[in-house]
Amino acid sequence: MDLFESFSIAREALRANRLRTILTTLGVIIGVAAVIALVSVGQTVRTSVVGEFATLGPELLWVLPGKAREGSQFAREEGRLSLTFEDAEAVAKDADAVSGVSPILQTSIEVTSAGRRVTTTVVGTTPNIADVRGLSMQAGRFLSASDLVRRKRAAVLGPSLARRLYRTPANILGRRVIINGRAFDVVGLLRSEGQVLGLDLDDRLYIPVTTAQQLFRIDYASFIFVKAKDTASVPRALRETERILLRRHGEEDFTVLTQSQLLTSLDAILRILTLALTSIAAISLVVGGIGIMNIMLVSVTERTREIGIRKAIGARRLHILTQFLIEAVVISLVGGLMGMLVGLALSWGISTSLFNSAPSLGSTAPIVLLAFGFSAAVGVVFGVYPAWRAAQLHPVEALRYE
Amino acid sequence: MTPVVALREATKIYRLGKVDVPALRGVGLAIEPGEFVAIMGPSGSGKSTLMNLLGCLDRPTSGTYLFGGHDVSQLSDDELAELRNRRIGFVFQTFNLLPRLSALKNVEMPMVYAGVSRAERLRRAQAALERVGLAHRASHAPPELSGGEQQRVAIARALVNTPSILLADEPTGNLDSRSGEEILAIVQELNAQDMTIAMVTHDRDIAEHSQRIIHLRDGRLVRDEMVPRPKQARQELIDLAVVSP
Ligand SMILES: Nc1ncnc2c1ncn2[C@@H]1O[C@H](COP(=O)(O)OP(=O)(O)O)[C@@H](O)[C@H]1O
Ligand SMILES: [Mg+2]
């Protein structure tokens, strides 16, 4: 039997129950749109986050307190108090492949100035962080060696924090900011660094680490930045840092990460996250498929007499089976096509508004094909049982059906 | 000559839950090529059951059924479907047209299942509608047609694959007498062109348009009579027109 005829029969039947067809199609549209939107947004998140992290500099190493558990750099055992400033000094002194070391004592706290009160990140560190992290000034100066030695109450502000605290953020040198009840002099304003992982790197404030220790009564470092001499010496810097710390601690209660390790783990996590989201979306597609199955079963029952007539005039089982299967596939393909358009529009909107980057055609093309193939498969899988039921009907019984 | 259809000792027992309902209790019957046979009997006597067996819509519980000399009791469902499609034309009391399709599409349907090309389908469907005098109604859907017109579409559909036998189960049962008479006229014309016909009716007057009447009672064949001078529907229509112009 020719396929054209099957399609026109399916079209007639679907037209006869317009509202029902639209509602069933809607189930597939939502499922496919959700899959496409989530996969493509997930991809955008991955590329943009990994890209942001890459800009932090390939020579950077992180020394974190606590030992990494088997297989994951992020699931560290508790041991938050294992790193000290002497550790940082030792690495700076003894490691040859290292050009700079900055211990970081960092906390989230409320600061006030001229009546404005905001919560921000206070970073206690050493002056060489400017070199290690590549910070540059917009106005004033960075923390100095004498600030460090004399435990000065000097503060350098990120531009976002300056905007939040002051009405004239460009002109803030010499003003005061209160941290933990103590007044600090604003000595510098940093140039913008942008965002990493949705975290605003400009919404922070740097003070000398010695002052921070006194202010918060903490002797330990939150973590330590280590900068290798160049990209090629990263592996050596890693080995040296580990050796020095191991000698000092006597046990491996710390973790040293390179940027590439961090990026790999981050990418893996985001990949899993995307997969999880997509699986949830795929469930909605399955629900859409169950909707098709439901409607097709109703349709087969309602059209029992039609099936009887077709069988009486010579339709074989395969004819009836294809007729109902094509109906289900038409619903799922139309739903797939429309869901694809909705999904692409959604992912484009989300990506551009949240990450400032449109999803690339190259990355969406495979998803689109996949979703389309998947929706066709949904039509076949969920259409087969109702169609089989129709094909099995006995002609005489079907003709007697009222 | 080989009979078009031949039943021997055919029984049909329906199972309703735990109860057996014997609808046919051993029927032997042969219909020769070119015959026009009427099957009569009271309601529930097994007429429709017999027609369903003859039309290969169902299988006998026991006994044999030869179609064109071939035993069809061992055929698969799909083989029976093909037999119905190519060798049997069926006309029902309730017309059984597909209501959403035009008359033309309804008539085309058996050819779709026979794998006939589109152009050929169109040509033959139009010719079949012409034959029952409905060429001008080809694009109308069944709900837009009168009962008599619908039954004529059904006859066109039954004929379109040039079957060996036309089976009609109370084809005039749902029609007024004039429309019924028109259907009988068409059936008689087909028979005059050598079509073999079996028609169920419970009306003696209608049965007398055939050449041979078979009487069923309680699932058994009780009488097989020849009609010496069959009534002529065409003549009766003319008479009707004279009486009530
Ligand atoms: N599908 C069926 N299931 C159960 N009983 C049936 C079925 N079809 C017919 N019968 C029974 O078989 C007998 C013959 O029915 P049928 O052949 O339709 O008679 P007729 O057409 O002469 O009125 C009746 O008693 C009827 O109730
Ligand atoms: Mg009957």
XYZ file of C-alpha atoms and ligand atoms in Angstrom:
675
model
C 0.000 0.000 0.000
C 1.449 3.336 -0.903
C 2.809 5.543 1.849
C 1.206 8.657 0.435
C -2.216 7.095 0.989
C -1.273 6.150 4.577
C -0.245 9.720 5.290
C -3.420 11.206 3.871
C -5.503 8.740 5.915
C -3.544 9.766 9.028
C -4.018 13.450 8.232
C -7.780 12.978 7.861
C -8.030 11.164 11.173
C -5.921 13.726 13.004
C -7.942 16.567 11.509
C -11.207 15.010 12.606
C -10.116 15.374 16.248
C -8.308 18.678 15.977
C -8.275 19.707 19.657
C -7.239 16.251 20.804
C -4.442 16.157 18.250
C -3.172 19.598 19.302
C -3.144 18.679 22.991
C -1.315 15.434 22.323
C 1.183 17.222 20.109
C 1.715 19.769 22.875
C 3.033 16.997 25.118
C 5.720 16.174 22.561
C 6.463 19.856 21.866
C 7.173 20.490 25.541
C 9.355 17.407 25.847
C 11.465 18.116 22.770
C 11.724 21.841 23.556
C 12.899 21.053 27.083
C 15.538 18.594 25.866
C 16.925 20.961 23.249
C 16.884 24.024 25.509
C 18.568 22.256 28.409
C 21.238 20.477 26.385
C 22.156 23.592 24.488
C 22.120 25.889 27.534
C 24.200 23.277 29.353
C 26.743 23.393 26.547
C 26.854 27.179 26.629
C 27.371 27.131 30.387
C 30.201 24.642 29.999
C 32.078 26.529 27.323
C 31.618 29.923 28.969
C 32.508 28.778 32.496
C 35.528 26.809 31.353
C 36.536 29.779 29.215
C 36.274 32.148 32.169
C 38.395 29.875 34.301
C 41.000 29.582 31.596
C 41.530 33.360 31.690
C 42.766 33.098 35.278
C 46.121 32.016 33.872
C 47.606 28.640 33.017
C 50.591 29.061 35.394
C 48.399 29.176 38.489
C 48.307 26.415 41.135
C 45.925 26.170 44.063
C 46.991 24.725 47.399
C 43.885 23.741 49.309
C 43.638 22.450 52.874
C 42.590 18.801 53.293
C 43.469 15.747 51.210
C 41.581 15.032 48.009
C 39.571 11.851 48.117
C 40.193 9.170 45.555
C 39.055 10.298 42.119
C 37.851 13.795 42.887
C 39.719 16.996 43.566
C 36.639 18.602 45.037
C 35.519 16.101 47.619
C 38.195 16.850 50.192
C 38.249 15.491 53.682
C 37.777 17.978 56.488
C 41.064 19.587 57.428
C 40.376 23.247 56.940
C 43.076 24.391 59.319
C 46.076 22.634 57.826
C 47.681 25.501 55.834
C 49.753 28.248 57.453
C 51.530 31.379 56.261
C 54.833 29.748 57.081
C 53.906 27.085 54.511
C 53.555 29.839 51.920
C 56.884 31.356 52.860
C 58.602 27.957 52.702
C 57.286 27.281 49.198
C 58.311 30.772 48.080
C 61.813 30.244 49.451
C 62.539 26.614 48.459
C 60.676 25.946 45.210
C 62.758 26.835 42.104
C 59.986 26.592 39.512
C 57.813 29.064 41.416
C 57.776 32.799 40.745
C 55.322 33.888 43.424
C 53.277 32.609 46.343
C 50.270 34.306 47.939
C 48.518 32.953 51.007
C 44.868 33.912 51.121
C 42.743 34.429 54.226
C 39.324 35.057 52.898
C 35.926 35.572 54.474
C 32.520 36.939 53.630
C 31.576 39.833 55.880
C 29.563 43.048 56.147
C 31.440 46.298 55.508
C 30.132 49.862 55.837
C 31.094 53.239 54.495
C 29.331 56.581 54.651
C 26.184 54.899 55.877
C 26.074 52.186 53.188
C 26.274 48.636 54.402
C 27.029 45.720 52.065
C 28.205 42.134 52.411
C 31.324 41.356 50.398
C 34.410 39.155 50.312
C 37.372 40.414 52.334
C 40.638 38.937 51.077
C 43.682 39.104 53.351
C 46.805 38.529 51.258
C 50.333 39.596 50.419
C 51.240 42.377 47.947
C 52.577 39.949 45.351
C 49.017 38.697 44.704
C 48.872 41.536 42.183
C 51.532 39.751 40.158
C 50.354 36.197 40.908
C 46.761 36.865 39.928
C 47.540 39.585 37.403
C 45.645 42.406 39.087
C 46.016 45.930 37.763
C 45.066 49.303 39.175
C 42.520 51.780 37.969
C 43.471 54.364 40.583
C 45.792 54.630 43.589
C 48.167 51.813 44.540
C 48.037 48.180 45.599
C 48.994 46.914 49.054
C 52.688 47.487 49.830
C 55.345 45.548 51.716
C 55.261 48.131 54.456
C 51.438 47.745 54.738
C 52.131 44.080 55.373
C 54.946 44.498 57.850
C 53.259 47.272 59.821
C 49.822 45.661 59.724
C 48.377 48.790 58.187
C 44.629 49.182 57.882
C 44.809 49.701 54.133
C 42.166 48.451 51.688
C 42.120 48.021 47.884
C 38.625 47.772 46.382
C 37.285 45.931 43.374
C 35.204 48.141 41.029
C 31.866 46.368 41.719
C 32.247 46.829 45.457
C 33.208 50.480 44.897
C 30.008 50.993 42.931
C 27.968 49.380 45.672
C 29.573 51.419 48.437
C 30.073 54.858 46.916
C 28.073 57.232 44.810
C 31.233 58.441 43.035
C 33.167 55.171 42.641
C 35.930 56.759 40.505
C 36.942 59.091 43.283
C 37.252 57.070 46.464
C 40.930 57.271 47.398
C 41.408 58.417 50.965
C 37.937 57.479 52.056
C 37.173 55.152 54.924
C 35.607 51.694 55.002
C 34.647 49.969 58.259
C 35.431 46.256 58.545
C 34.588 44.410 61.746
C 34.406 47.714 63.620
C 37.798 48.981 62.424
C 38.293 51.836 59.983
C 40.455 51.120 56.899
C 41.911 53.673 54.441
C 41.012 53.094 50.817
C 44.363 53.254 49.010
C 43.518 51.783 45.623
C 40.819 50.877 43.095
C 41.316 47.783 40.876
C 40.561 47.370 37.215
C 37.679 45.032 36.397
C 38.431 41.257 36.280
C 34.980 40.039 35.307
C 33.202 36.910 36.494
C 34.057 33.282 37.130
C 31.306 30.700 37.732
C 28.836 33.570 38.016
C 30.959 34.942 40.856
C 31.785 38.647 40.578
C 35.573 38.887 41.038
C 35.222 42.675 41.285
C 32.970 42.526 44.330
C 35.804 42.178 46.889
C 38.293 44.034 48.951
C 41.984 43.275 49.566
C 43.730 43.991 52.894
C 47.184 42.929 54.177
C 47.085 39.343 55.409
C 48.790 40.359 58.670
C 46.020 42.844 59.378
C 43.434 40.194 58.514
C 44.961 37.732 60.967
C 44.709 40.300 63.704
C 41.227 41.427 62.693
C 39.687 37.936 62.508
C 42.034 36.269 65.029
C 42.886 33.482 62.581
C 46.377 32.113 61.928
C 45.525 29.776 59.079
C 45.212 30.352 55.350
C 41.996 29.622 53.501
C 44.180 28.526 50.584
C 47.450 29.471 48.881
C 48.034 30.674 45.327
C 51.276 29.438 43.764
C 52.425 30.819 40.420
C 54.827 28.789 38.309
C 57.614 30.595 36.413
C 55.956 29.734 33.109
C 53.492 27.222 31.669
C 56.214 24.654 31.010
C 57.332 24.606 34.644
C 53.833 23.945 36.054
C 54.470 20.201 36.602
C 57.772 20.947 38.376
C 56.150 23.644 40.530
C 53.475 21.124 41.464
C 56.031 18.476 42.495
C 58.140 20.929 44.461
C 55.180 22.432 46.303
C 53.929 18.978 47.259
C 57.382 17.877 48.422
C 57.934 20.979 50.571
C 54.498 20.821 52.208
C 54.764 17.082 52.807
C 58.096 17.605 54.544
C 56.634 20.363 56.729
C 53.334 18.587 57.581
C 54.578 15.024 57.758
C 51.330 13.889 56.092
C 49.365 14.702 52.998
C 46.668 16.905 54.557
C 46.572 19.321 51.612
C 45.820 19.260 47.903
C 47.650 20.991 45.076
C 45.693 21.580 41.900
C 46.853 22.904 38.567
C 44.584 24.948 36.381
C 44.247 22.134 33.838
C 43.230 19.670 36.589
C 40.713 22.176 37.839
C 39.348 22.742 34.360
C 39.041 19.015 33.727
C 37.147 18.455 36.965
C 34.970 21.480 36.393
C 34.165 20.334 32.892
C 33.323 16.855 34.179
C 30.998 18.276 36.821
C 29.222 20.516 34.321
C 28.929 17.615 31.918
C 27.229 15.508 34.579
C 24.980 18.421 35.475
C 23.959 18.860 31.843
C 23.321 15.142 31.545
C 21.167 15.141 34.671
C 19.115 18.082 33.407
C 18.720 16.438 30.025
C 17.550 13.201 31.612
C 14.865 15.111 33.456
C 13.830 16.739 30.192
C 13.839 13.342 28.517
C 11.322 12.175 31.107
C 8.934 14.865 29.906
C 9.401 13.512 26.399
C 8.475 10.043 27.650
C 5.395 11.554 29.296
C 4.561 13.065 25.896
C 4.931 9.587 24.413
C 2.555 8.125 26.968
C 0.103 10.858 25.929
C 0.371 9.626 22.349
C -0.181 6.026 23.436
C -3.221 7.022 25.481
C -4.806 8.957 22.640
C -4.046 6.220 20.127
C -5.681 3.591 22.360
C -8.781 5.781 22.612
C -8.668 6.311 18.884
C -8.440 2.579 18.157
C -11.449 1.885 20.383
C -13.472 4.694 18.844
C -12.653 3.541 15.360
C -13.234 -0.169 15.918
C -16.008 -0.100 13.347
C -13.798 1.669 10.799
C -11.171 -1.012 11.353
C -13.850 -3.687 10.822
C -14.895 -2.065 7.538
C -11.308 -1.787 6.311
C -10.679 -5.433 7.186
C -13.896 -6.527 5.488
C -12.822 -4.914 2.221
C -9.402 -6.507 2.399
C -7.010 -4.597 4.675
C -4.336 -6.918 5.984
C -2.890 -6.616 9.496
C 0.135 -4.711 8.249
C -2.141 -2.165 6.546
C -3.995 -1.414 9.787
C -0.768 -1.437 11.791
C 0.957 1.073 9.488
C -2.124 3.277 9.377
C -2.188 3.759 13.157
C 1.581 3.803 13.505
C 1.886 6.569 10.936
C -0.744 8.531 12.827
C 1.329 8.298 16.014
C 4.549 9.135 14.189
C 2.943 12.139 12.473
C 1.904 13.492 15.888
C 5.361 12.956 17.331
C 7.207 14.337 14.296
C 5.057 17.457 14.089
C 5.509 17.849 17.843
C 9.229 17.238 17.414
C 9.526 19.872 14.708
C 7.619 22.496 16.650
C 9.352 21.568 19.903
C 12.663 21.973 18.107
C 11.803 25.540 17.074
C 10.574 26.403 20.579
C 13.646 24.763 22.136
C 16.067 26.609 19.857
C 14.345 29.928 20.560
C 14.471 29.224 24.286
C 18.121 28.208 24.317
C 19.058 31.216 22.185
C 17.207 33.540 24.548
C 18.695 32.007 27.699
C 22.233 31.829 26.329
C 22.309 35.388 25.060
C 20.702 36.946 28.109
C 22.580 34.929 30.733
C 25.956 34.254 29.150
C 26.145 36.836 26.425
C 26.899 34.190 23.826
C 24.572 32.673 21.252
C 24.749 28.859 20.970
C 26.851 27.963 17.941
C 25.194 26.222 15.021
C 27.797 23.488 15.136
C 26.927 22.593 18.709
C 23.143 22.680 18.250
C 22.931 20.730 14.979
C 23.591 17.308 16.554
C 21.130 18.017 19.372
C 18.466 18.998 16.879
C 18.970 15.803 14.890
C 18.976 13.783 18.089
C 15.759 15.352 19.373
C 14.095 14.845 16.010
C 15.148 11.220 15.831
C 14.149 10.754 19.439
C 10.666 12.159 18.879
C 10.155 9.906 15.865
C 11.252 6.985 18.018
C 8.794 8.069 20.713
C 6.006 7.951 18.109
C 6.988 4.456 16.999
C 7.580 3.049 20.498
C 4.380 4.400 21.985
C 2.336 3.977 18.812
C 3.194 0.350 18.224
C 1.036 -1.189 20.932
C -2.196 0.645 20.037
C -1.547 -0.057 16.342
C -0.922 -3.728 17.095
C -4.191 -3.880 19.050
C -6.002 -2.397 16.056
C -4.392 -4.887 13.690
C -5.434 -7.846 15.878
C -9.162 -6.991 15.855
C -11.452 -9.668 14.448
C -13.371 -8.305 11.456
C -16.791 -9.610 12.502
C -16.418 -8.453 16.119
C -15.175 -5.071 14.923
C -18.139 -4.663 12.561
C -20.609 -5.495 15.352
C -19.059 -2.784 17.592
C -21.408 0.114 18.270
C -18.839 -26.521 -13.355
C -17.045 -25.724 -10.083
C -19.342 -23.953 -7.616
C -18.192 -20.423 -6.710
C -18.666 -21.296 -3.051
C -19.391 -24.637 -1.385
C -20.008 -25.337 2.300
C -20.083 -28.886 3.680
C -21.400 -29.740 7.130
C -20.449 -26.252 8.291
C -21.126 -25.413 11.921
C -20.508 -22.204 13.802
C -20.600 -22.093 17.576
C -20.161 -18.786 19.398
C -18.900 -18.903 22.941
C -20.593 -16.412 25.232
C -18.726 -16.732 28.504
C -19.319 -20.350 29.480
C -22.336 -20.843 27.221
C -22.047 -22.222 23.707
C -24.391 -20.584 21.206
C -24.731 -22.749 18.095
C -25.511 -20.353 15.221
C -25.071 -22.912 12.416
C -25.648 -26.626 13.018
C -24.331 -28.304 9.865
C -25.077 -26.462 6.658
C -24.296 -27.783 3.201
C -24.663 -25.326 0.357
C -23.201 -24.741 -3.114
C -23.705 -21.690 -5.294
C -22.960 -22.043 -9.017
C -21.455 -19.298 -11.190
C -24.058 -16.800 -12.358
C -26.633 -17.809 -9.765
C -28.674 -15.278 -7.783
C -29.551 -16.895 -4.447
C -31.669 -15.413 -1.668
C -31.229 -16.636 1.902
C -34.342 -16.353 4.061
C -35.161 -17.145 7.646
C -36.459 -15.627 10.854
C -34.291 -13.350 12.981
C -31.547 -15.283 14.758
C -31.723 -18.234 12.378
C -28.056 -17.795 11.377
C -28.325 -15.865 8.104
C -25.630 -13.297 8.957
C -23.392 -15.997 10.397
C -23.696 -17.909 7.124
C -22.893 -14.784 5.109
C -19.820 -14.072 7.250
C -18.546 -17.587 6.553
C -19.217 -17.264 2.817
C -17.499 -13.856 2.881
C -14.399 -15.228 4.656
C -14.922 -12.738 7.476
C -15.037 -15.677 9.867
C -14.123 -19.373 9.918
C -16.503 -22.287 10.522
C -16.117 -24.102 13.850
C -16.206 -27.365 11.890
C -16.892 -28.497 8.336
C -15.203 -27.390 5.136
C -15.490 -24.352 2.962
C -14.380 -24.408 -0.665
C -14.010 -21.086 -2.418
C -13.687 -21.557 -6.166
C -12.879 -25.197 -5.452
C -10.070 -24.395 -2.965
C -10.246 -25.210 0.718
C -9.823 -21.947 2.583
C -10.179 -23.235 6.149
C -6.404 -23.398 6.564
C -5.657 -19.911 5.260
C -4.084 -17.303 7.557
C -5.853 -14.091 8.538
C -3.862 -12.139 5.976
C -4.574 -14.660 3.212
C -8.285 -14.432 4.007
C -7.998 -10.638 3.876
C -6.481 -10.878 0.427
C -9.246 -13.261 -0.664
C -11.901 -10.802 0.599
C -10.107 -8.002 -1.159
C -9.846 -9.612 -4.613
C -12.609 -12.216 -4.894
C -15.467 -11.119 -2.637
C -17.725 -8.080 -2.708
C -19.640 -7.390 0.488
C -22.721 -5.194 0.926
C -24.105 -4.599 4.423
C -27.491 -3.578 5.757
C -25.918 -0.504 7.397
C -23.825 0.405 4.302
C -20.576 0.554 6.340
C -18.999 3.392 4.391
C -16.193 5.467 5.933
C -18.069 8.655 6.813
C -15.162 11.110 6.471
C -14.168 10.018 2.967
C -15.901 11.048 -0.255
C -17.910 8.474 -2.206
C -15.030 8.253 -4.681
C -12.440 7.646 -1.932
C -14.673 4.998 -0.376
C -14.879 3.180 -3.687
C -11.104 3.491 -4.154
C -10.345 1.923 -0.771
C -10.346 -1.802 -1.768
C -7.961 -0.937 -4.625
C -5.628 0.847 -2.185
C -5.290 -2.452 -0.318
C -4.870 -4.299 -3.609
C -1.929 -2.061 -4.526
C -3.544 -0.518 -7.614
C -1.860 2.659 -8.903
C -3.472 6.032 -8.223
C -4.446 6.795 -11.790
C -5.928 3.324 -12.282
C -7.802 3.621 -8.975
C -9.388 6.885 -9.978
C -10.425 5.546 -13.380
C -11.959 2.356 -12.004
C -13.686 4.078 -9.069
C -15.320 6.560 -11.424
C -16.429 3.756 -13.723
C -17.898 1.821 -10.771
C -19.833 4.891 -9.564
C -21.067 5.403 -13.117
C -22.313 1.810 -13.150
C -24.548 2.452 -10.084
C -25.674 5.824 -11.455
C -23.791 8.007 -8.924
C -21.004 9.575 -10.987
C -22.429 13.033 -10.210
C -22.161 12.430 -6.421
C -18.541 11.229 -6.419
C -17.173 14.061 -4.266
C -19.906 13.848 -1.613
C -19.272 12.263 1.772
C -21.727 9.538 2.920
C -23.530 11.782 5.454
C -24.515 14.031 2.533
C -26.094 11.130 0.645
C -29.506 9.427 1.027
C -29.669 5.842 2.285
C -30.288 4.532 -1.203
C -27.351 6.501 -2.589
C -25.080 5.252 0.200
C -26.005 1.666 -0.574
C -25.215 2.258 -4.237
C -21.779 3.606 -3.250
C -21.325 0.444 -1.156
C -22.215 -1.702 -4.201
C -19.718 0.234 -6.336
C -17.079 -0.398 -3.675
C -17.945 -4.121 -3.617
C -17.587 -4.391 -7.403
C -14.474 -2.363 -7.971
C -12.004 -5.262 -7.669
C -14.198 -7.471 -9.953
C -15.055 -10.162 -7.354
C -16.275 -13.703 -8.087
C -19.291 -13.248 -5.864
C -21.354 -10.428 -4.418
C -22.656 -11.055 -0.883
C -25.395 -8.778 0.415
C -26.729 -9.038 3.978
C -30.196 -7.424 4.012
C -29.076 -4.702 1.606
C -32.552 -3.147 1.543
C -33.232 -3.519 5.274
C -32.586 0.135 6.071
C -34.210 1.580 2.930
C -37.653 2.752 1.953
C -39.364 0.487 -0.590
C -38.566 2.637 -3.611
C -34.843 2.890 -2.785
C -34.869 -0.820 -2.000
C -36.385 -1.539 -5.362
C -33.635 0.504 -7.044
C -30.983 -1.525 -5.253
C -32.699 -4.733 -6.349
C -32.729 -3.445 -9.910
C -28.979 -2.869 -9.812
C -28.398 -6.308 -8.282
C -30.513 -7.933 -10.990
C -28.616 -6.058 -13.703
C -25.313 -7.235 -12.249
C -26.662 -10.792 -12.204
C -27.736 -10.403 -15.823
C -24.073 -9.570 -16.565
C -23.098 -12.956 -15.004
C -22.253 -11.799 -11.459
C -22.902 -14.520 -8.867
C -24.983 -13.156 -6.008
C -26.088 -14.272 -2.545
C -28.503 -11.991 -0.717
C -29.976 -12.300 2.768
C -33.499 -11.075 3.394
C -36.386 -11.930 5.689
C -38.872 -10.543 3.180
C -40.449 -13.091 0.815
C -41.311 -10.365 -1.687
C -37.674 -9.302 -1.975
C -36.429 -12.891 -2.057
C -38.632 -13.555 -5.106
C -36.372 -11.312 -7.167
C -33.787 -14.101 -7.044
C -33.732 -17.415 -8.898
C -33.404 -19.637 -5.855
C -34.424 -19.248 -2.212
C -32.689 -21.045 0.655
C -34.546 -21.210 3.959
C -32.694 -21.275 7.265
C -34.184 -22.141 10.658
C -32.284 -22.543 13.908
C -28.992 -22.818 12.081
C -30.167 -25.473 9.682
C -31.007 -25.369 5.981
C -34.660 -26.416 5.868
C -35.732 -25.739 2.273
C -34.092 -24.997 -1.070
C -36.602 -23.801 -3.688
C -36.286 -22.514 -7.232
C -38.152 -19.342 -8.251
C -39.769 -20.106 -11.609
C -40.391 -16.483 -12.627
C -38.325 -13.992 -10.594
C -39.844 -10.553 -10.089
C -38.254 -7.796 -12.157
C -37.350 -4.711 -10.090
C -36.927 -2.517 -13.187
C -40.511 -3.282 -14.259
C -41.841 -2.673 -10.749
C -40.154 0.742 -10.674
C -41.911 1.662 -13.904
C -45.226 0.471 -12.461
C -44.606 2.533 -9.312
C -43.976 5.612 -11.434
C -47.306 5.060 -13.227
C -49.272 4.668 -9.985
C -47.663 7.621 -8.185
C -45.984 9.917 -10.672
N -20.608 -12.701 17.692
C -21.577 -13.422 18.273
N -21.431 -13.850 19.526
C -22.363 -14.580 20.126
N -23.501 -14.948 19.552
C -23.717 -14.550 18.289
C -22.770 -13.766 17.588
N -23.262 -13.516 16.347
C -24.455 -14.129 16.296
N -24.736 -14.749 17.436
C -25.925 -15.556 17.724
O -26.026 -16.518 16.706
C -27.350 -16.656 16.300
C -27.468 -16.344 14.815
O -27.228 -14.987 14.611
P -27.235 -14.300 13.180
O -26.437 -15.119 12.259
O -26.868 -12.886 13.342
O -28.803 -14.415 12.795
P -29.617 -13.638 11.706
O -28.692 -12.838 10.863
O -30.336 -14.687 10.949
O -30.580 -12.758 12.448
C -28.188 -15.724 17.184
O -28.689 -16.477 18.259
C -27.206 -14.739 17.655
O -27.553 -14.252 18.934
Mg -28.568 -10.770 10.456
